[in-house]
Short mmCIF file of C-alpha atoms and ligand atoms in Angstrom, two decimals:
data_model
loop_
_atom_site.label_atom_id
_atom_site.label_comp_id
_atom_site.label_asym_id
_atom_site.label_seq_id
_atom_site.Cartn_x
_atom_site.Cartn_y
_atom_site.Cartn_z
CA UNK A 1 31.05 15.17 12.47
CA UNK A 2 30.54 13.01 9.88
CA UNK A 3 34.05 12.21 7.69
CA UNK A 4 33.56 13.25 3.94
CA UNK A 5 35.89 10.89 2.37
CA UNK A 6 36.12 12.10 -1.41
CA UNK A 7 35.27 8.42 -2.40
CA UNK A 8 32.11 8.28 -0.79
CA UNK A 9 29.06 9.06 -2.97
CA UNK A 10 26.61 11.82 -1.73
CA UNK A 11 24.22 9.10 -0.86
CA UNK A 12 26.71 7.47 1.26
CA UNK A 13 27.61 10.64 2.87
CA UNK A 14 23.98 11.67 3.65
CA UNK A 15 23.12 7.99 4.85
CA UNK A 16 26.11 8.02 7.27
CA UNK A 17 25.12 11.46 8.55
CA UNK A 18 21.28 10.34 8.75
CA UNK A 19 22.25 7.37 11.11
CA UNK A 20 23.91 9.81 13.81
CA UNK A 21 20.43 11.54 14.29
CA UNK A 22 17.97 9.06 13.07
CA UNK A 23 17.46 5.37 14.04
CA UNK A 24 18.71 3.49 10.87
CA UNK A 25 19.08 6.62 9.09
CA UNK A 26 15.29 6.48 7.86
CA UNK A 27 11.92 7.67 9.11
CA UNK A 28 10.20 4.39 8.01
CA UNK A 29 12.02 0.91 8.15
CA UNK A 30 11.88 -0.36 4.43
CA UNK A 31 13.56 2.84 3.19
CA UNK A 32 16.61 1.60 4.70
CA UNK A 33 17.43 -1.22 1.99
CA UNK A 34 17.83 -3.53 5.19
CA UNK A 35 16.52 -6.26 2.85
CA UNK A 36 18.21 -5.94 -0.28
CA UNK A 37 21.62 -4.50 1.44
CA UNK A 38 23.49 -1.40 0.32
CA UNK A 39 22.80 2.55 0.58
CA UNK A 40 19.34 3.93 0.31
CA UNK A 41 19.03 6.77 -2.31
CA UNK A 42 18.45 10.03 -1.03
CA UNK A 43 15.91 11.76 -3.36
CA UNK A 44 16.30 15.48 -4.32
CA UNK A 45 13.56 15.93 -6.74
CA UNK A 46 10.91 14.08 -9.02
CA UNK A 47 8.88 14.66 -12.17
CA UNK A 48 6.54 12.42 -13.97
CA UNK A 49 7.52 8.80 -13.86
CA UNK A 50 11.17 9.68 -12.54
CA UNK A 51 13.17 10.73 -9.58
CA UNK A 52 16.56 11.94 -8.91
CA UNK A 53 19.10 11.16 -6.15
CA UNK A 54 21.59 13.20 -4.10
CA UNK A 55 24.37 12.20 -6.97
CA UNK A 56 22.30 13.50 -9.60
CA UNK A 57 21.31 9.96 -11.16
CA UNK A 58 17.97 9.59 -12.48
CA UNK A 59 15.79 6.52 -11.98
CA UNK A 60 12.39 5.50 -13.34
CA UNK A 61 10.33 5.01 -10.23
CA UNK A 62 8.01 2.11 -9.74
CA UNK A 63 7.28 2.96 -5.99
CA UNK A 64 5.32 6.32 -6.62
CA UNK A 65 5.77 7.03 -2.79
CA UNK A 66 4.17 3.73 -2.18
CA UNK A 67 1.13 4.43 -4.16
CA UNK A 68 0.05 8.22 -3.90
CA UNK A 69 1.94 9.31 -7.01
CA UNK A 70 -0.61 7.82 -9.41
CA UNK A 71 -0.75 10.75 -12.01
CA UNK A 72 3.03 11.00 -11.74
CA UNK A 73 5.35 13.19 -9.65
CA UNK A 74 5.08 16.75 -9.38
CA UNK A 75 2.10 17.05 -11.70
CA UNK A 76 1.56 20.75 -12.51
CA UNK A 77 -2.42 20.88 -11.49
CA UNK A 78 -1.53 19.12 -8.14
CA UNK A 79 1.33 21.51 -7.17
CA UNK A 80 -0.65 24.63 -8.16
CA UNK A 81 -3.43 23.42 -5.88
CA UNK A 82 -0.87 22.93 -3.30
CA UNK A 83 0.49 26.40 -3.77
CA UNK A 84 -2.96 28.07 -3.97
CA UNK A 85 -4.07 26.41 -0.86
CA UNK A 86 -0.58 27.05 0.88
CA UNK A 87 -1.17 30.86 0.15
CA UNK A 88 -4.18 30.88 2.20
CA UNK A 89 -2.83 29.67 5.33
CA UNK A 90 -1.48 26.04 6.16
CA UNK A 91 -3.94 24.72 8.98
CA UNK A 92 -6.74 26.32 10.97
CA UNK A 93 -8.15 23.60 13.36
CA UNK A 94 -11.52 24.67 12.10
CA UNK A 95 -13.67 23.19 9.32
CA UNK A 96 -13.15 24.08 5.61
CA UNK A 97 -15.31 23.77 2.49
CA UNK A 98 -12.41 21.60 0.83
CA UNK A 99 -13.12 18.89 3.46
CA UNK A 100 -16.71 18.70 2.46
CA UNK A 101 -15.88 18.41 -1.35
CA UNK A 102 -13.30 15.54 -0.68
CA UNK A 103 -15.82 13.89 1.57
CA UNK A 104 -18.43 14.09 -1.31
CA UNK A 105 -16.20 12.85 -3.92
CA UNK A 106 -15.02 9.77 -1.88
CA UNK A 107 -18.77 9.07 -0.97
CA UNK A 108 -19.64 9.32 -4.60
CA UNK A 109 -16.78 7.32 -6.01
CA UNK A 110 -16.63 4.30 -3.29
CA UNK A 111 -19.73 2.47 -3.40
CA UNK A 112 -19.94 1.20 0.21
CA UNK A 113 -19.00 4.88 1.51
CA UNK A 114 -21.90 6.97 2.77
CA UNK A 115 -20.12 8.93 5.43
CA UNK A 116 -16.51 9.45 5.81
CA UNK A 117 -13.90 10.65 8.35
CA UNK A 118 -10.65 12.15 7.40
CA UNK A 119 -7.45 11.36 9.15
CA UNK A 120 -3.67 11.86 8.31
CA UNK A 121 -2.27 8.35 7.94
CA UNK A 122 -3.70 4.84 6.94
CA UNK A 123 -2.59 3.62 10.18
CA UNK A 124 -4.91 5.99 11.88
CA UNK A 125 -7.70 5.09 9.26
CA UNK A 126 -7.45 1.21 10.30
CA UNK A 127 -6.97 1.91 13.84
CA UNK A 128 -10.14 4.07 14.04
CA UNK A 129 -12.10 1.66 11.93
CA UNK A 130 -11.43 -1.26 14.18
CA UNK A 131 -12.35 1.08 17.34
CA UNK A 132 -15.68 1.90 15.69
CA UNK A 133 -16.44 -1.87 14.74
CA UNK A 134 -15.65 -2.69 18.46
CA UNK A 135 -17.40 0.01 19.63
CA UNK A 136 -20.67 -0.60 17.32
CA UNK A 137 -20.53 -4.46 17.82
CA UNK A 138 -19.58 -4.44 21.62
CA UNK A 139 -17.15 -7.16 21.09
CA UNK A 140 -13.45 -7.27 21.19
CA UNK A 141 -12.17 -9.99 18.88
CA UNK A 142 -10.79 -8.87 15.46
CA UNK A 143 -9.73 -11.34 12.70
CA UNK A 144 -6.80 -10.44 10.28
CA UNK A 145 -4.91 -12.46 7.62
CA UNK A 146 -1.19 -13.07 7.74
CA UNK A 147 1.01 -10.88 5.49
CA UNK A 148 -1.70 -8.35 5.30
CA UNK A 149 -0.48 -4.88 6.37
CA UNK A 150 -2.72 -2.53 8.09
CA UNK A 151 -0.34 0.23 9.48
CA UNK A 152 1.33 -0.01 13.07
CA UNK A 153 -1.69 -0.08 15.61
CA UNK A 154 -0.88 -2.23 18.64
CA UNK A 155 -3.46 -4.73 17.95
CA UNK A 156 -2.51 -5.06 14.20
CA UNK A 157 1.24 -5.86 14.61
CA UNK A 158 0.32 -9.68 15.06
CA UNK A 159 1.39 -12.88 13.45
CA UNK A 160 -0.41 -16.23 13.82
CA UNK A 161 -0.28 -17.99 17.15
CA UNK A 162 1.21 -21.61 17.52
CA UNK A 163 -1.86 -23.27 16.56
CA UNK A 164 -4.85 -23.11 14.18
CA UNK A 165 -7.35 -20.55 15.76
CA UNK A 166 -5.08 -19.48 18.72
CA UNK A 167 -4.73 -15.97 19.15
CA UNK A 168 -1.55 -13.94 17.80
CA UNK A 169 1.75 -13.17 19.06
CA UNK A 170 3.22 -9.48 18.86
CA UNK A 171 5.60 -8.96 15.71
CA UNK A 172 6.93 -5.89 17.51
CA UNK A 173 8.75 -5.40 20.71
CA UNK A 174 6.55 -2.93 22.94
CA UNK A 175 3.20 -4.28 22.06
CA UNK A 176 1.78 -6.43 25.30
CA UNK A 177 0.39 -9.77 24.59
CA UNK A 178 -2.56 -8.52 26.42
CA UNK A 179 -3.08 -6.29 23.69
CA UNK A 180 -3.05 -8.90 20.90
CA UNK A 181 -4.79 -11.42 22.67
CA UNK A 182 -8.11 -10.59 20.87
CA UNK A 183 -6.48 -10.60 17.22
CA UNK A 184 -7.12 -13.70 15.52
CA UNK A 185 -4.52 -14.43 12.56
CA UNK A 186 -5.66 -16.27 9.87
CA UNK A 187 -4.48 -17.59 6.37
CA UNK A 188 -5.10 -15.43 3.43
CA UNK A 189 -7.51 -16.96 0.79
CA UNK A 190 -8.31 -20.03 3.28
CA UNK A 191 -12.06 -20.37 3.37
CA UNK A 192 -12.40 -23.51 5.55
CA UNK A 193 -10.28 -21.65 8.19
CA UNK A 194 -12.36 -18.51 8.08
CA UNK A 195 -15.44 -20.77 8.58
CA UNK A 196 -13.94 -22.66 11.25
CA UNK A 197 -13.35 -19.41 13.20
CA UNK A 198 -16.87 -18.07 12.81
CA UNK A 199 -17.96 -21.34 13.69
CA UNK A 200 -16.19 -21.35 17.15
CA UNK A 201 -16.34 -17.92 17.87
CA UNK A 202 -18.59 -16.07 15.62
CA UNK A 203 -20.60 -14.24 17.94
CA UNK A 204 -17.40 -12.71 19.72
CA UNK A 205 -16.06 -11.27 16.65
CA UNK A 206 -16.35 -7.56 16.09
CA UNK A 207 -14.59 -7.47 12.72
CA UNK A 208 -12.66 -9.16 9.91
CA UNK A 209 -10.11 -6.80 8.37
CA UNK A 210 -8.51 -7.49 5.19
CA UNK A 211 -6.59 -5.98 1.95
CA UNK A 212 -8.98 -7.17 -0.76
CA UNK A 213 -5.87 -7.06 -3.24
CA UNK A 214 -3.10 -7.50 -0.84
CA UNK A 215 0.02 -5.20 -1.63
CA UNK A 216 2.22 -5.85 1.59
CA UNK A 217 3.26 -9.31 0.62
CA UNK A 218 3.92 -8.63 -2.73
CA UNK A 219 0.90 -8.47 -4.99
CA UNK A 220 -1.71 -11.20 -4.14
CA UNK A 221 -5.24 -11.38 -5.17
CA UNK A 222 -7.98 -12.36 -2.81
CA UNK A 223 -9.78 -14.99 -4.56
CA UNK A 224 -13.60 -13.75 -5.32
CA UNK A 225 -14.52 -16.79 -3.41
CA UNK A 226 -12.70 -15.96 -0.28
CA UNK A 227 -14.36 -12.41 -0.11
CA UNK A 228 -17.77 -13.51 -0.95
CA UNK A 229 -17.65 -16.18 2.01
CA UNK A 230 -16.10 -13.39 4.23
CA UNK A 231 -18.81 -11.13 3.59
CA UNK A 232 -21.64 -13.91 4.02
CA UNK A 233 -20.05 -14.90 7.28
CA UNK A 234 -19.83 -11.25 8.56
CA UNK A 235 -23.33 -10.71 7.75
CA UNK A 236 -24.44 -14.00 9.47
CA UNK A 237 -22.58 -13.17 12.52
CA UNK A 238 -23.04 -9.54 12.78
CA UNK A 239 -19.27 -8.77 12.45
CA UNK A 240 -18.15 -5.79 10.66
CA UNK A 241 -16.31 -6.30 7.43
CA UNK A 242 -13.51 -3.81 6.92
CA UNK A 243 -11.58 -3.46 3.58
CA UNK A 244 -8.56 -1.85 4.15
CA UNK A 245 -8.08 -0.10 0.70
CA UNK A 246 -5.20 2.03 1.75
CA UNK A 247 -3.15 0.87 -1.10
CA UNK A 248 -5.81 -0.66 -3.43
CA UNK A 249 -8.05 2.16 -3.30
CA UNK A 250 -8.44 4.32 -6.39
CA UNK A 251 -5.54 2.26 -7.50
CA UNK A 252 -6.82 -0.88 -9.02
CA UNK A 253 -9.79 1.20 -10.33
CA UNK A 254 -11.86 4.04 -9.46
CA UNK A 255 -14.09 2.41 -7.10
CA UNK A 256 -11.54 0.32 -5.57
CA UNK A 257 -11.15 -3.61 -5.10
CA UNK A 258 -14.77 -3.44 -3.65
CA UNK A 259 -16.16 -2.39 -7.14
CA UNK A 260 -13.98 -4.67 -8.86
CA UNK A 261 -15.13 -7.73 -7.02
CA UNK A 262 -18.53 -6.30 -6.48
CA UNK A 263 -18.55 -6.90 -2.64
CA UNK A 264 -19.57 -4.29 -0.12
CA UNK A 265 -17.90 -3.99 3.01
CA UNK A 266 -19.42 -2.16 6.02
CA UNK A 267 -16.12 -0.11 6.34
CA UNK A 268 -13.43 0.94 4.08
CA UNK A 269 -10.20 2.46 5.02
CA UNK A 270 -8.46 4.83 2.36
CA UNK A 271 -5.00 6.58 2.50
CA UNK A 272 -2.01 6.91 -0.10
CA UNK A 273 -3.64 7.98 -3.64
CA UNK A 274 -6.32 10.20 -1.60
CA UNK A 275 -3.59 12.29 -0.77
CA UNK A 276 -1.86 12.84 -3.90
CA UNK A 277 1.22 12.90 -2.01
CA UNK A 278 0.46 14.55 1.15
CA UNK A 279 -1.07 13.18 4.43
CA UNK A 280 -4.70 12.37 3.80
CA UNK A 281 -6.35 9.40 4.55
CA UNK A 282 -9.81 8.33 5.63
CA UNK A 283 -12.22 5.57 6.95
CA UNK A 284 -15.74 5.41 5.88
CA UNK A 285 -18.71 3.31 5.43
CA UNK A 286 -22.52 2.68 6.18
CA UNK A 287 -24.06 6.08 7.68
CA UNK A 288 -25.61 4.16 10.56
CA UNK A 289 -22.19 2.86 11.50
CA UNK A 290 -20.25 6.14 10.96
CA UNK A 291 -22.96 8.19 13.23
CA UNK A 292 -21.57 6.09 16.02
CA UNK A 293 -18.21 8.50 15.88
CA UNK A 294 -17.64 11.61 18.06
CA UNK A 295 -19.06 14.15 18.47
CA UNK A 296 -22.46 12.54 17.65
CA UNK A 297 -21.78 9.14 18.94
CA UNK A 298 -19.64 7.18 21.67
CA UNK A 299 -16.39 6.29 19.64
CA UNK A 300 -13.83 8.62 19.91
CA UNK A 301 -11.14 9.93 17.48
CA UNK A 302 -9.59 13.04 16.69
CA UNK A 303 -6.97 14.74 14.79
CA UNK A 304 -4.91 18.17 14.88
CA UNK A 305 -4.23 18.20 11.18
CA UNK A 306 -7.12 15.87 9.98
CA UNK A 307 -8.71 17.37 6.92
CA UNK A 308 -5.63 19.87 6.70
CA UNK A 309 -6.47 22.09 3.67
CA UNK A 310 -3.29 21.98 1.86
CA UNK A 311 -3.15 18.25 2.12
CA UNK A 312 -6.93 18.04 0.95
CA UNK A 313 -6.19 20.32 -2.24
CA UNK A 314 -3.63 17.73 -3.37
CA UNK A 315 -5.80 14.91 -2.68
CA UNK A 316 -8.92 16.48 -4.33
CA UNK A 317 -6.87 17.61 -7.49
CA UNK A 318 -5.67 14.04 -7.72
CA UNK A 319 -9.28 12.72 -7.19
CA UNK A 320 -10.14 14.75 -10.22
CA UNK A 321 -7.10 13.87 -12.57
CA UNK A 322 -7.92 10.04 -11.96
CA UNK A 323 -11.32 10.69 -13.41
CA UNK A 324 -10.31 11.72 -16.86
CA UNK A 325 -11.55 9.51 -19.39
CA UNK A 326 -9.34 6.22 -20.26
CA UNK A 327 -7.18 6.99 -17.02
CA UNK A 328 -7.47 3.35 -15.51
CA UNK A 329 -7.12 1.81 -18.86
CA UNK A 330 -3.85 3.48 -19.68
CA UNK A 331 -2.55 2.62 -16.03
CA UNK A 332 -3.73 -0.94 -16.40
CA UNK A 333 -2.19 -1.33 -20.04
CA UNK A 334 1.37 0.13 -18.72
CA UNK A 335 1.39 -2.36 -15.75
CA UNK A 336 0.39 -5.28 -17.96
CA UNK A 337 3.13 -4.43 -20.45
CA UNK A 338 5.77 -4.18 -17.88
CA UNK A 339 4.67 -7.38 -16.25
CA UNK A 340 4.64 -9.29 -19.69
CA UNK A 341 8.04 -7.58 -20.93
CA UNK A 342 9.81 -8.71 -17.48
CA UNK A 343 8.39 -12.10 -17.69
CA UNK A 344 9.76 -12.59 -21.39
CA UNK A 345 12.90 -11.03 -20.65
CA UNK A 346 13.36 -13.47 -17.62
CA UNK A 347 12.33 -16.46 -19.67
CA UNK A 348 15.01 -15.90 -22.44
CA UNK A 349 17.52 -15.87 -19.24
CA UNK A 350 15.96 -19.16 -18.23
CA UNK A 351 14.99 -17.39 -14.80
CA UNK A 352 11.99 -18.83 -13.13
CA UNK A 353 9.81 -15.66 -12.87
CA UNK A 354 6.32 -14.77 -13.13
CA UNK A 355 4.12 -11.54 -12.50
CA UNK A 356 0.60 -10.12 -12.09
CA UNK A 357 -0.93 -6.61 -12.42
CA UNK A 358 -4.32 -5.36 -11.15
CA UNK A 359 -5.14 -1.83 -12.43
CA UNK A 360 -2.03 0.53 -11.81
CA UNK A 361 -0.56 -2.06 -9.33
CA UNK A 362 1.85 -5.15 -10.17
CA UNK A 363 3.79 -7.78 -8.64
CA UNK A 364 6.80 -9.94 -9.92
CA UNK A 365 7.89 -13.21 -8.30
CA UNK A 366 11.10 -15.16 -8.67
CA UNK A 367 9.19 -18.48 -8.76
CA UNK A 368 7.35 -20.53 -11.32
CA UNK A 369 3.59 -19.66 -10.00
CA UNK A 370 1.76 -16.49 -9.07
CA UNK A 371 1.37 -16.98 -5.55
CA UNK A 372 -2.12 -17.05 -3.63
CA UNK A 373 -0.64 -17.39 -0.08
CA UNK A 374 1.75 -15.81 2.16
CA UNK A 375 3.60 -18.99 2.50
CA UNK A 376 4.02 -19.16 -1.04
CA UNK A 377 5.18 -15.78 -1.53
CA UNK A 378 7.82 -16.17 1.14
CA UNK A 379 9.04 -19.16 -0.81
CA UNK A 380 10.27 -16.75 -3.78
CA UNK A 381 13.96 -16.57 -4.55
CA UNK A 382 15.09 -13.87 -2.44
CA UNK A 383 18.73 -14.00 -3.25
CA UNK A 384 17.88 -13.62 -6.74
CA UNK A 385 15.40 -10.72 -6.20
CA UNK A 386 17.99 -8.80 -4.38
CA UNK A 387 20.57 -9.10 -7.22
CA UNK A 388 17.79 -8.39 -9.66
CA UNK A 389 17.08 -5.24 -7.43
CA UNK A 390 20.77 -3.86 -7.45
CA UNK A 391 21.20 -4.65 -11.11
CA UNK A 392 18.11 -2.53 -11.88
CA UNK A 393 19.16 0.19 -9.56
CA UNK A 394 22.46 0.28 -11.34
CA UNK A 395 20.52 0.58 -14.61
CA UNK A 396 18.62 3.42 -13.25
CA UNK A 397 15.30 1.65 -12.28
CA UNK A 398 13.84 1.85 -8.86
CA UNK A 399 11.69 -1.22 -7.63
CA UNK A 400 10.50 -1.52 -4.35
CA UNK A 401 13.83 -2.39 -2.16
CA UNK A 402 12.25 -5.79 -0.91
CA UNK A 403 10.72 -8.86 -2.26
CA UNK A 404 7.38 -8.44 0.11
CA UNK A 405 6.20 -5.13 -1.66
CA UNK A 406 4.03 -4.53 -4.61
CA UNK A 407 4.91 -1.99 -7.40
CA UNK A 408 2.97 0.73 -8.92
CA UNK A 409 3.02 2.69 -12.15
CA UNK A 410 1.59 6.18 -12.77
CA UNK A 411 -0.22 7.75 -15.55
CA UNK A 412 3.26 9.12 -16.91
CA UNK A 413 4.78 5.70 -17.33
CA UNK A 414 4.54 5.79 -21.04
CA UNK A 415 5.27 2.98 -23.40
CA UNK A 416 8.71 4.19 -23.96
CA UNK A 417 9.43 4.33 -20.30
CA UNK A 418 8.28 0.88 -19.77
CA UNK A 419 10.27 -0.42 -22.96
CA UNK A 420 13.37 1.27 -21.49
CA UNK A 421 12.66 -0.68 -18.24
CA UNK A 422 12.43 -4.06 -19.98
CA UNK A 423 15.46 -3.48 -21.95
CA UNK A 424 17.42 -2.78 -18.60
CA UNK A 425 15.86 -5.84 -17.14
CA UNK A 426 16.91 -8.07 -20.02
CA UNK A 427 20.51 -7.08 -19.53
CA UNK A 428 20.17 -7.53 -15.77
CA UNK A 429 18.39 -11.06 -15.92
CA UNK A 430 21.64 -12.10 -18.36
CA UNK A 431 23.84 -11.06 -15.65
CA UNK A 432 22.20 -12.85 -12.74
CA UNK A 433 21.03 -15.97 -14.78
C1 LIG B 1 0.28 1.71 3.67
C2 LIG B 1 -0.73 0.98 4.27
C3 LIG B 1 -1.31 1.32 5.49
C4 LIG B 1 -0.63 2.19 6.57
O1 LIG B 1 -0.48 3.50 5.92
P1 LIG B 1 0.26 4.70 6.37
O2 LIG B 1 -0.17 5.98 6.00
O3 LIG B 1 1.57 4.30 6.02
O4 LIG B 1 -0.03 4.69 7.78
C5 LIG B 1 -2.32 0.40 5.97
N1 LIG B 1 -2.94 -0.35 5.31
C6 LIG B 1 -2.44 -0.70 4.01
C7 LIG B 1 -3.00 -1.75 3.21
C8 LIG B 1 -1.30 0.05 3.56
O5 LIG B 1 -0.83 -0.23 2.15
#
């Protein structure tokens, strides 16, 4: 039994109780506030740009469920679509027309995708894309970049090995070294290193997987030259280029980062926005590659709830809403207004600070320059970030509870909401200056 002392907030009580039955009290690690310290907020409801915690406090939310809430929380049309779908039954284990519709929409919107397979999480999407790349090429080795997150499949939980071009070390207990010995981890935005890797082992590389706009080491853009060279090298050596757009897809623009950069990957992983808050993710690409998937090809992959009708209804409605005229212009303006306002407020308090925004995604850094590598990002002032985070939380603004995460705005983050955030930041910067 948890003790309910009157001095404990409802959030404190819930956190204490959660830890009795759930490791760390959370079902996904970053929610636990381990990086910033303190008690995670237990959310009771959300609407538009806001959510409310168990103590009834309102927050302006800049996580948006880590991306999906792009049209704002509890959008009436999304909720209605979910209710209508649910009324017809929750899951059938047999195909539905809704799955065709969302597949057609994804193929129409994302330039490189000719065929697509629906799954239930981004982890499944990248894991399956890797398997397909390996199955299609008959090769084992994969290349990833330090700081990019691709879900928690074994062969992707890897950090760089001790030397350049040595194979990686697991970043999680329970991942055998044997499972990651095929994963080469390179520096993001480092062209010579990528060229070296292909020069020495190009004909054994099955694929390169990359976040073309990285959102899991704060926000870091790939340089156009880096992605262009990556595309050339993959083509030259017959390796599959996988863009992991689980986060940046439908977030930096309607056609994702691949449209923004004008680069065509062979396979793309999607998630987050395409489920509109319910579990939908996908991987897709060239038809000739996708035809290698079961049941017509030799690469196996499956899912009891894949293409779930309720989840697909939420996703499809979200994909319609983001195609309203001017949607991404508004989203981009909101993110830019936020970053500009925060930067000016920090400057007034003489705090080294800068920020960047790509579409509806933003990052801010307690450093003088916008980072372009994992190392530069890690060198930011974490101590100050943590004080800023908690200061803003007190002010009713919820940023990601770790310096290593990108932030997100929704279509409901109006100028007034952004300006309220900036005013709060001005007060907090003064306190932590
Ligand atoms: C979130 C994320 C994933 C994993 O998606 P889940 O749905 O959490 O499994 C994979 N890749 C990227 C780039 C992500 O941001």
